[in-house]
Short mmCIF file of C-alpha atoms and ligand atoms in Angstrom, two decimals:
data_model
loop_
_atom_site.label_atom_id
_atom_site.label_comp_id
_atom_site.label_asym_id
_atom_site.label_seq_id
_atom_site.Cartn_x
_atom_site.Cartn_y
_atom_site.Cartn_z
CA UNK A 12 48.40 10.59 35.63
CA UNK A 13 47.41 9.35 31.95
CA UNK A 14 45.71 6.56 33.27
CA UNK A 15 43.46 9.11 35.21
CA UNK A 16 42.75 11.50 32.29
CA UNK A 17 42.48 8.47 30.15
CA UNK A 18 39.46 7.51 32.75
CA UNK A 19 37.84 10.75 32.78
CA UNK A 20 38.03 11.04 28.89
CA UNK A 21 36.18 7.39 28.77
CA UNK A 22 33.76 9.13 31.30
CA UNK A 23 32.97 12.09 29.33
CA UNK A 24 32.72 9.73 25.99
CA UNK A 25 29.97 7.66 27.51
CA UNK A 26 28.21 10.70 29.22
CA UNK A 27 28.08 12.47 25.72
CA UNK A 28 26.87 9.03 24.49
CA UNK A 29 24.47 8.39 26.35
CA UNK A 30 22.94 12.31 26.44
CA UNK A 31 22.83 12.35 22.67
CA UNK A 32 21.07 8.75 22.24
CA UNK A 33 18.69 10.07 25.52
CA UNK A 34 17.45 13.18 22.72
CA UNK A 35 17.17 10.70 19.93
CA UNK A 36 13.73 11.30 18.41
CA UNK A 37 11.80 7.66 18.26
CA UNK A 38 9.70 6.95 16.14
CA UNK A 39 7.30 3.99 16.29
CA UNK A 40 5.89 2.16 12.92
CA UNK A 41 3.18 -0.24 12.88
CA UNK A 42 3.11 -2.21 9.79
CA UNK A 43 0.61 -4.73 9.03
CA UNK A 44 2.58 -7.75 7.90
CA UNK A 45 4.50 -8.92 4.66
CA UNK A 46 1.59 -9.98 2.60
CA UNK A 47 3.30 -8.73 -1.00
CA UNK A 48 5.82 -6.49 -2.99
CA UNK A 49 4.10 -3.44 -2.11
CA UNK A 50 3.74 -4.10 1.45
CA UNK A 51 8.70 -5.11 1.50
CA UNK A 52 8.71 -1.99 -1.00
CA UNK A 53 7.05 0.01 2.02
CA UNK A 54 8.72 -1.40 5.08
CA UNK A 55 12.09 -1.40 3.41
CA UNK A 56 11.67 2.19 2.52
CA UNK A 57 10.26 3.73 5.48
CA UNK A 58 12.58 1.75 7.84
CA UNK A 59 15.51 2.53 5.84
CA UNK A 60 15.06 6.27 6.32
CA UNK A 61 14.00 6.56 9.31
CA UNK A 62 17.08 4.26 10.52
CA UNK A 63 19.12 6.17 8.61
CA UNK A 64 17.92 9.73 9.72
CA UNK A 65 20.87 11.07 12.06
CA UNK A 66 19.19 11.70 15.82
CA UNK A 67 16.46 9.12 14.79
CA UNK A 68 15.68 5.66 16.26
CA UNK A 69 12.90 3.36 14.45
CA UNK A 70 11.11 0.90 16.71
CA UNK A 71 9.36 -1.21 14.46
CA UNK A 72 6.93 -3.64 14.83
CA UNK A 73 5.57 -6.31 12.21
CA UNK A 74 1.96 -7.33 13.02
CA UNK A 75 2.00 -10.30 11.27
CA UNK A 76 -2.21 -9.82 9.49
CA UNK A 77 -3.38 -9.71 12.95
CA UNK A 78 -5.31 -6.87 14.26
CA UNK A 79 -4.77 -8.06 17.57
CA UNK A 80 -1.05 -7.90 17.38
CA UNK A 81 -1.45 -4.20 16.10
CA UNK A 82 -3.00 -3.29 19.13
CA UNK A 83 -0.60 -4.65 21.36
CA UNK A 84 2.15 -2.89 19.16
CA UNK A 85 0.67 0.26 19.41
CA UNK A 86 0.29 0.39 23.52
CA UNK A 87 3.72 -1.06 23.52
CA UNK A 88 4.91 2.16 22.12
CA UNK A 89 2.54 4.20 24.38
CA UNK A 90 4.45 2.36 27.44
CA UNK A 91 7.92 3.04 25.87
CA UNK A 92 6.94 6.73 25.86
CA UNK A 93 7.66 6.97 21.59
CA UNK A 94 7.73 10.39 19.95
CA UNK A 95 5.76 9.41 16.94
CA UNK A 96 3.99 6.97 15.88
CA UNK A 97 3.56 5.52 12.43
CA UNK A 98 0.38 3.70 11.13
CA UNK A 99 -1.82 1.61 8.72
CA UNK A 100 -4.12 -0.66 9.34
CA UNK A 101 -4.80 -4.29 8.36
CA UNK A 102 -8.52 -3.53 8.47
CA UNK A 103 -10.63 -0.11 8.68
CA UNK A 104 -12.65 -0.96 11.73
CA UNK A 105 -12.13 -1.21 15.34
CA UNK A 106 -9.13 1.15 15.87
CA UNK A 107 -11.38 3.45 18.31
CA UNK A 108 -10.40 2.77 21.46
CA UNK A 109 -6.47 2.09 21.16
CA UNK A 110 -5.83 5.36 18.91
CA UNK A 111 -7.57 7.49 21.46
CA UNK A 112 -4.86 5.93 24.14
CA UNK A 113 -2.14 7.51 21.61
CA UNK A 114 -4.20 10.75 21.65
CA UNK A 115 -4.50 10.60 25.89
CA UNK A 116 -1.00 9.95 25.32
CA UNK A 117 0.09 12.85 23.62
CA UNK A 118 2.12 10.85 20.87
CA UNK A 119 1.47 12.45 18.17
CA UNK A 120 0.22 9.96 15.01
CA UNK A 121 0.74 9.90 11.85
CA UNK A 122 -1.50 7.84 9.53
CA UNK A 123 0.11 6.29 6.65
CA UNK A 124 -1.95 4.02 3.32
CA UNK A 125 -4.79 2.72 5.30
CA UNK A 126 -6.82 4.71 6.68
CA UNK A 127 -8.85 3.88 10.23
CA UNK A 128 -12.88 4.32 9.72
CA UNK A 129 -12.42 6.50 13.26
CA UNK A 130 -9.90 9.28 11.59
CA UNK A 131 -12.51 11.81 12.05
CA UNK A 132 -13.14 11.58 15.73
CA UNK A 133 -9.56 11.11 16.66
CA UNK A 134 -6.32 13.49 16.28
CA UNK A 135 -3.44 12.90 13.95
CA UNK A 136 -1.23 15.16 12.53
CA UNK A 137 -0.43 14.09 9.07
CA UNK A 138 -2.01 11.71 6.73
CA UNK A 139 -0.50 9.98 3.56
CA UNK A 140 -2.30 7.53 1.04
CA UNK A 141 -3.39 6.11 -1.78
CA UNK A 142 -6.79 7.37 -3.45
CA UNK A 143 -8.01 3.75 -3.63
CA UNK A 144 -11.11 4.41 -4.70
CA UNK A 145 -10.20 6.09 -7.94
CA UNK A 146 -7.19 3.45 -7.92
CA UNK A 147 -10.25 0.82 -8.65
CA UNK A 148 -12.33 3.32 -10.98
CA UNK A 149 -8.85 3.46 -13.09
CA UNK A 150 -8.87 -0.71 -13.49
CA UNK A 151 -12.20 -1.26 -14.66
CA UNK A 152 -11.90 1.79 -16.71
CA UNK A 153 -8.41 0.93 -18.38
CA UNK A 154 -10.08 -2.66 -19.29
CA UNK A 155 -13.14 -0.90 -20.48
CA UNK A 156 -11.27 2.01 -22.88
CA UNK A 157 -8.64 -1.08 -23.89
CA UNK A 158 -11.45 -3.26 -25.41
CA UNK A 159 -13.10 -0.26 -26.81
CA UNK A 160 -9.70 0.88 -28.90
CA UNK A 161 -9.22 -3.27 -29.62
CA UNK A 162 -12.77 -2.98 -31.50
CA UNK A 163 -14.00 -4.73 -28.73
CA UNK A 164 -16.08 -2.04 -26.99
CA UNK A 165 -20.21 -3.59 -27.91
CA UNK A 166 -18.90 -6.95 -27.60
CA UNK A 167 -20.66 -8.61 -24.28
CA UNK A 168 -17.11 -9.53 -21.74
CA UNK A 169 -17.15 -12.02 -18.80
CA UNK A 170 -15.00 -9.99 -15.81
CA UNK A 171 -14.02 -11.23 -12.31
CA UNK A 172 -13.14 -8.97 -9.40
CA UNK A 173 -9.92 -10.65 -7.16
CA UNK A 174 -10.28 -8.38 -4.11
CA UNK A 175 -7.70 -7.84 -1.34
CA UNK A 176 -8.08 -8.89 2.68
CA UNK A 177 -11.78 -8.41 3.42
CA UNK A 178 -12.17 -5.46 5.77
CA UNK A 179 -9.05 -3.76 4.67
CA UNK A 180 -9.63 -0.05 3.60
CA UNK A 181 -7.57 -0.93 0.18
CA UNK A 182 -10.05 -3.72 -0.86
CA UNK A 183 -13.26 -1.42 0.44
CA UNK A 184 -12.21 1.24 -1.75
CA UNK A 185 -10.84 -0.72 -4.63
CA UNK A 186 -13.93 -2.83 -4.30
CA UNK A 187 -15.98 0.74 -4.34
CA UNK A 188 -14.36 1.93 -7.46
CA UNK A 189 -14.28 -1.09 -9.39
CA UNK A 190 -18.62 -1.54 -9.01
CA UNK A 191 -19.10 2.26 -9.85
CA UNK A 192 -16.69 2.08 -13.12
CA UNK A 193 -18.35 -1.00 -13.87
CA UNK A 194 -21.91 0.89 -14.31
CA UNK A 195 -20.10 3.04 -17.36
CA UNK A 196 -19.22 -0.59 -18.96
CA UNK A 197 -22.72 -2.53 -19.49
CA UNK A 198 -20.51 -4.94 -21.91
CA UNK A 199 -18.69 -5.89 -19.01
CA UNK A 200 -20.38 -8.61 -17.12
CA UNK A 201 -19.30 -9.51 -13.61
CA UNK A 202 -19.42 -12.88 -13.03
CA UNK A 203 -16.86 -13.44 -10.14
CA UNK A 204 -16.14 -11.39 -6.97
CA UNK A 205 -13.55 -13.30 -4.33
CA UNK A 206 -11.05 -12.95 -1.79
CA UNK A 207 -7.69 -13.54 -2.35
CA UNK A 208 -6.18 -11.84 0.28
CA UNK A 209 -3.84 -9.38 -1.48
CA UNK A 210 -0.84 -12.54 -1.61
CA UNK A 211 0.14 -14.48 -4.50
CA UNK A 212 -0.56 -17.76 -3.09
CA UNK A 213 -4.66 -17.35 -2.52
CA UNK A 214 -4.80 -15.34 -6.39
CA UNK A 215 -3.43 -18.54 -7.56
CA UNK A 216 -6.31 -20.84 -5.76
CA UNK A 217 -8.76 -18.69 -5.98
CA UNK A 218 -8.12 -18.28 -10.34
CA UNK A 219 -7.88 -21.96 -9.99
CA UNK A 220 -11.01 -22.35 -8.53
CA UNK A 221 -12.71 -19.77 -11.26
CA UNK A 222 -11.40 -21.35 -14.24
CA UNK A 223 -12.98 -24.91 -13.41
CA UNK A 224 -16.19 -23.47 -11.82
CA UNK A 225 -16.88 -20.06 -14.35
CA UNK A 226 -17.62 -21.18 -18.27
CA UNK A 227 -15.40 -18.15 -19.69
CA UNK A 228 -13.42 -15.34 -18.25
CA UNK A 229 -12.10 -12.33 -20.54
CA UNK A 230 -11.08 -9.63 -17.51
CA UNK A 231 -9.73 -10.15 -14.45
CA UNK A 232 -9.12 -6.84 -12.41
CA UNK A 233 -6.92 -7.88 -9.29
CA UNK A 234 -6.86 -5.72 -6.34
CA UNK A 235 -3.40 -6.08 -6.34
CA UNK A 236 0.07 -7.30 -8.53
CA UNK A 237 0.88 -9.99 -6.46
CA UNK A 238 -2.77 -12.15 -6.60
CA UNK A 239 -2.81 -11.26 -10.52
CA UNK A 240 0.87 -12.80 -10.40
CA UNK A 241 -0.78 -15.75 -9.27
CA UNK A 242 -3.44 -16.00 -10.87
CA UNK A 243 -1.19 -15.88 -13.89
CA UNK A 244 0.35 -18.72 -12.81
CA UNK A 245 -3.01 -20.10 -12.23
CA UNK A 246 -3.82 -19.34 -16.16
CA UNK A 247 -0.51 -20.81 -17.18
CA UNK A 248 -1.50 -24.26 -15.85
CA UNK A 249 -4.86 -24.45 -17.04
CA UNK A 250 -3.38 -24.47 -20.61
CA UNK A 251 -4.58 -20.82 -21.04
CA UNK A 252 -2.59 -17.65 -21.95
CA UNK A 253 -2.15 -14.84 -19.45
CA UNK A 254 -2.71 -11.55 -21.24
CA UNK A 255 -4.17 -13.19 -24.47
CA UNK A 256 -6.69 -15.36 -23.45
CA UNK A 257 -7.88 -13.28 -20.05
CA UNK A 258 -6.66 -9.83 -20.46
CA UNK A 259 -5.09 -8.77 -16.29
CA UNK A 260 -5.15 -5.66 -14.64
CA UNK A 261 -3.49 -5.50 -11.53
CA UNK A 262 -2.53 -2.64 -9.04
CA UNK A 263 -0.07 -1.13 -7.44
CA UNK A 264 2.88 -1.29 -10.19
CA UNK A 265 5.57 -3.07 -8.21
CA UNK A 266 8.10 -4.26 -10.34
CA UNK A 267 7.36 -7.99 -11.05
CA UNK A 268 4.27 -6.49 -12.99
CA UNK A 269 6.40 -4.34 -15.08
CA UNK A 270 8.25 -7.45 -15.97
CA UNK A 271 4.79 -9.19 -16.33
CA UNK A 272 3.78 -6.82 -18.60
CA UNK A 273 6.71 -6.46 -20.75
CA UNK A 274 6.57 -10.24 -21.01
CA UNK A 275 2.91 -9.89 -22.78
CA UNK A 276 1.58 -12.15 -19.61
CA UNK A 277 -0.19 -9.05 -18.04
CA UNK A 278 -2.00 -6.06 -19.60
CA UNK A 279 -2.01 -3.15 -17.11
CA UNK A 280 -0.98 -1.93 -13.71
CA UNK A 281 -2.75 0.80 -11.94
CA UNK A 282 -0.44 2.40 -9.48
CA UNK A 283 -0.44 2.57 -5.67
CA UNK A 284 3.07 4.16 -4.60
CA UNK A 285 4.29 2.16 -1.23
CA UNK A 286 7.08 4.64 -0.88
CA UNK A 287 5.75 7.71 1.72
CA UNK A 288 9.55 7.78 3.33
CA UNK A 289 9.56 11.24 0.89
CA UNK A 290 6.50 12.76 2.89
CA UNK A 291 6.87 11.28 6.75
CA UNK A 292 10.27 12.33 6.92
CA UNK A 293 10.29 16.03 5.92
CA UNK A 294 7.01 16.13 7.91
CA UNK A 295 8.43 14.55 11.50
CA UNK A 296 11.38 17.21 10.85
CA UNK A 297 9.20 19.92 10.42
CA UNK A 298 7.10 18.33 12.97
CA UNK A 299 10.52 18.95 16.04
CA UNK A 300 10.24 22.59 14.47
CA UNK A 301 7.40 23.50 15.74
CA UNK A 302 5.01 23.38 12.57
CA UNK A 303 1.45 22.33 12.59
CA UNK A 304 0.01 20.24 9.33
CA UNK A 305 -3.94 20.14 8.60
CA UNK A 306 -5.84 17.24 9.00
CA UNK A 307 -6.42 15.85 5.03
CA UNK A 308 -5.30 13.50 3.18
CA UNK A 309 -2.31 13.80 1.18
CA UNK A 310 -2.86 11.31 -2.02
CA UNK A 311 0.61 11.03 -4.03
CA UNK A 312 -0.14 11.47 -7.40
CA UNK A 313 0.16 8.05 -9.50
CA UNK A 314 0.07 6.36 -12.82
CA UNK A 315 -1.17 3.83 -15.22
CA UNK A 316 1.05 1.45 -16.84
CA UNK A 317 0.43 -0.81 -19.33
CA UNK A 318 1.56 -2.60 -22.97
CA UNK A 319 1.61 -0.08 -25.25
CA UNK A 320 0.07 3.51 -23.35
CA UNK A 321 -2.04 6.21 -24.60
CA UNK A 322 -5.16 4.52 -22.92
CA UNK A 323 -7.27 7.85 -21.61
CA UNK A 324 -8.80 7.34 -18.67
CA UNK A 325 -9.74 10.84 -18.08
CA UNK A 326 -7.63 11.77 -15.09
CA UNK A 327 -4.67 10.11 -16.97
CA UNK A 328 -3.76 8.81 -19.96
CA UNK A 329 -1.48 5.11 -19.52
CA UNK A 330 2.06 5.22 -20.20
CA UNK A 331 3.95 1.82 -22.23
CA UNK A 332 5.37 0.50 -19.29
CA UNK A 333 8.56 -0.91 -21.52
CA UNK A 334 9.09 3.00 -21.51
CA UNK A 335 9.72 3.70 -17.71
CA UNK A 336 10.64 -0.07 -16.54
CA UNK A 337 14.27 1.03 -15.87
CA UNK A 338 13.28 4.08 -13.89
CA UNK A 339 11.26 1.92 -11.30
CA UNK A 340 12.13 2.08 -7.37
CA UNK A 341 10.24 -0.94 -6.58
O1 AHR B 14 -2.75 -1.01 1.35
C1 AHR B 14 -2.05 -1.13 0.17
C2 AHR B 14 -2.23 -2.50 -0.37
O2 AHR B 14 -1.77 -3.44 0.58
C3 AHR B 14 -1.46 -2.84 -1.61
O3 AHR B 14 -2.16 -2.61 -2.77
C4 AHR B 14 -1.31 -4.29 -1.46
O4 AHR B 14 -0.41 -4.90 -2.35
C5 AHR B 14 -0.91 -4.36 -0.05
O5 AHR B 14 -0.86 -5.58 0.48
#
């Protein structure tokens, strides 16, 4: 007799199981790879929150820089018949045809930092990201207002421009913003625009290849913390000092810049939040209540952080990063 109730119990446990895992709510992400801090701040906090969401099951999917690999990620999730999917893309272009299988598929799609060139002729329901355009206006402009309140506003400066992955919408934009600043600085010359693929590894050789083939460099604005990281380490080695010598302005304010900065080897971040768990997950809920969200672009609002603040840029003023290092979150 308790054998038999103990088997029907055991049946009813692994019914109930198996029902409430069957309503789980999956959502898909598609990151692009693991090219810097930004891009572990990101995964780590959207995968943690989604993982940890109760009725929630992540399916995740690394794409490893390769656009191809994206695209095979996404109709994966189209064939495992996801609830939502999550995405950015390593590049802007060529996104057409795969995101209108989501559509056909009735997933709905949520677009996350980089933005696809096709958003406009495609449906999504929510999008989050960076304003990267007036994330590269803010660079140039910090190192413009900083030279100007150092006395060093009419004096003529040699700058460089370290750009991300070529094609990606964070180095078109950044790229965008950082030539129309430059037009407000005629002091600042550019005499270097390159690649380094948003990692630390390519700032390094592509620094090292400016300081032996470029007579003098006072600015370099990198599209991103971890190339100026290496480019620091670039500076470093040519018997130069990082921060003195070249002053560095780098982007997205992960935390190794903070440090940077506090160590007087960098001059300014300009920030690019990675952390969008705060607006996909109250969206997805409202989302399974029914509630429709307009089509624009939700930019989180971000600042500028640097040695000692009170640098206006206009649409903000920098803040000492010493001030706010122990508050960080990545
Ligand atoms: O798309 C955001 C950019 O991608 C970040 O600035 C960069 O660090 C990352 O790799």
């Amino acid at each position: 007799m308790k054998k038999a109730l103990f088997l029907v119990l055991a049946l009813v446990m692994v019914f109930t199981v198996t029902a409430a895992s069957a309503k789980d709510v999956v959502v898909a992400f598609s990151q692009i790879g693991q090219e810097s801090d930004w891009r572990t701040a990101n995964t780590d906090d959207l995968k943690s929150a989604i993982e940890n969401h109760p009725g929630w099951k992540l399916v995740y999917d690394d794409a490893q820089q390769k656009q191809e690999n994206q695209i095979k990620a996404l109709r994966n999730f189209i064939t495992q018949g996801v609830d939502y999917i999550l995405f950015t893309g390593v590049v802007t272009t060529g996104w057409d045809e795969v995101l209108k299988e989501v559509n056909e598929a009735e997933i709905p799609l949520l677009l996350i930092d980089r933005m696809p060139d096709c958003k406009d002729k495609i449906e999504y329901v929510a999008a989050f990201g960076g304003d990267f355009v007036e994330e590269g206006r803010r660079q140039v402009a910090w190192a413009g207002e900083y030279l100007k309140s150092v006395g060093r506003g009419d004096e003529d400066v040699n700058i460089v421009i370290m750009e991300g992955t070529t094609g990606a919408g964070a180095q078109v934009d950044r790229t965008k913003g950082n030539l129309e600043a430059l037009k407000k600085y005629p002091h600042l010359k550019l005499v270097g625009q390159q690649s380094g693929n948003f990692t630390r590894a390519e700032g390094q050789a592509v620094m090292e290849s400016w300081l032996k083939s470029l007579d003098k460099i006072d600015v370099l604005i990198a599209q991103n913390d971890d190339m100026a990281l290496g480019a620091i380490d670039a500076i470093k080695a040519a018997g130069k000092v990082p921060g003195k010598d070249i002053i560095i302005v780098g982007c997205d304010s992960v935390k190794a810049a903070f440090d940077a900065i506090v160590a007087g080897e960098m001059n300014c971040t300009v920030e690019c939040t990675p952390l969008y768990s705060r607006f996909v997950v109250p969206t997805i809920e409202k989302l399974e209540q029914g509630e429709k969200f307009s089509k624009e672009i939700v930019h989180p609002e971000e600042g500028v952080y640097d040695t000692n603040g009170g640098i206006d840029l206009g649409t903000v003023k920098s803040t000492k990063a010493a001030d706010v290092i122990s508050t960080r979150q990545y």
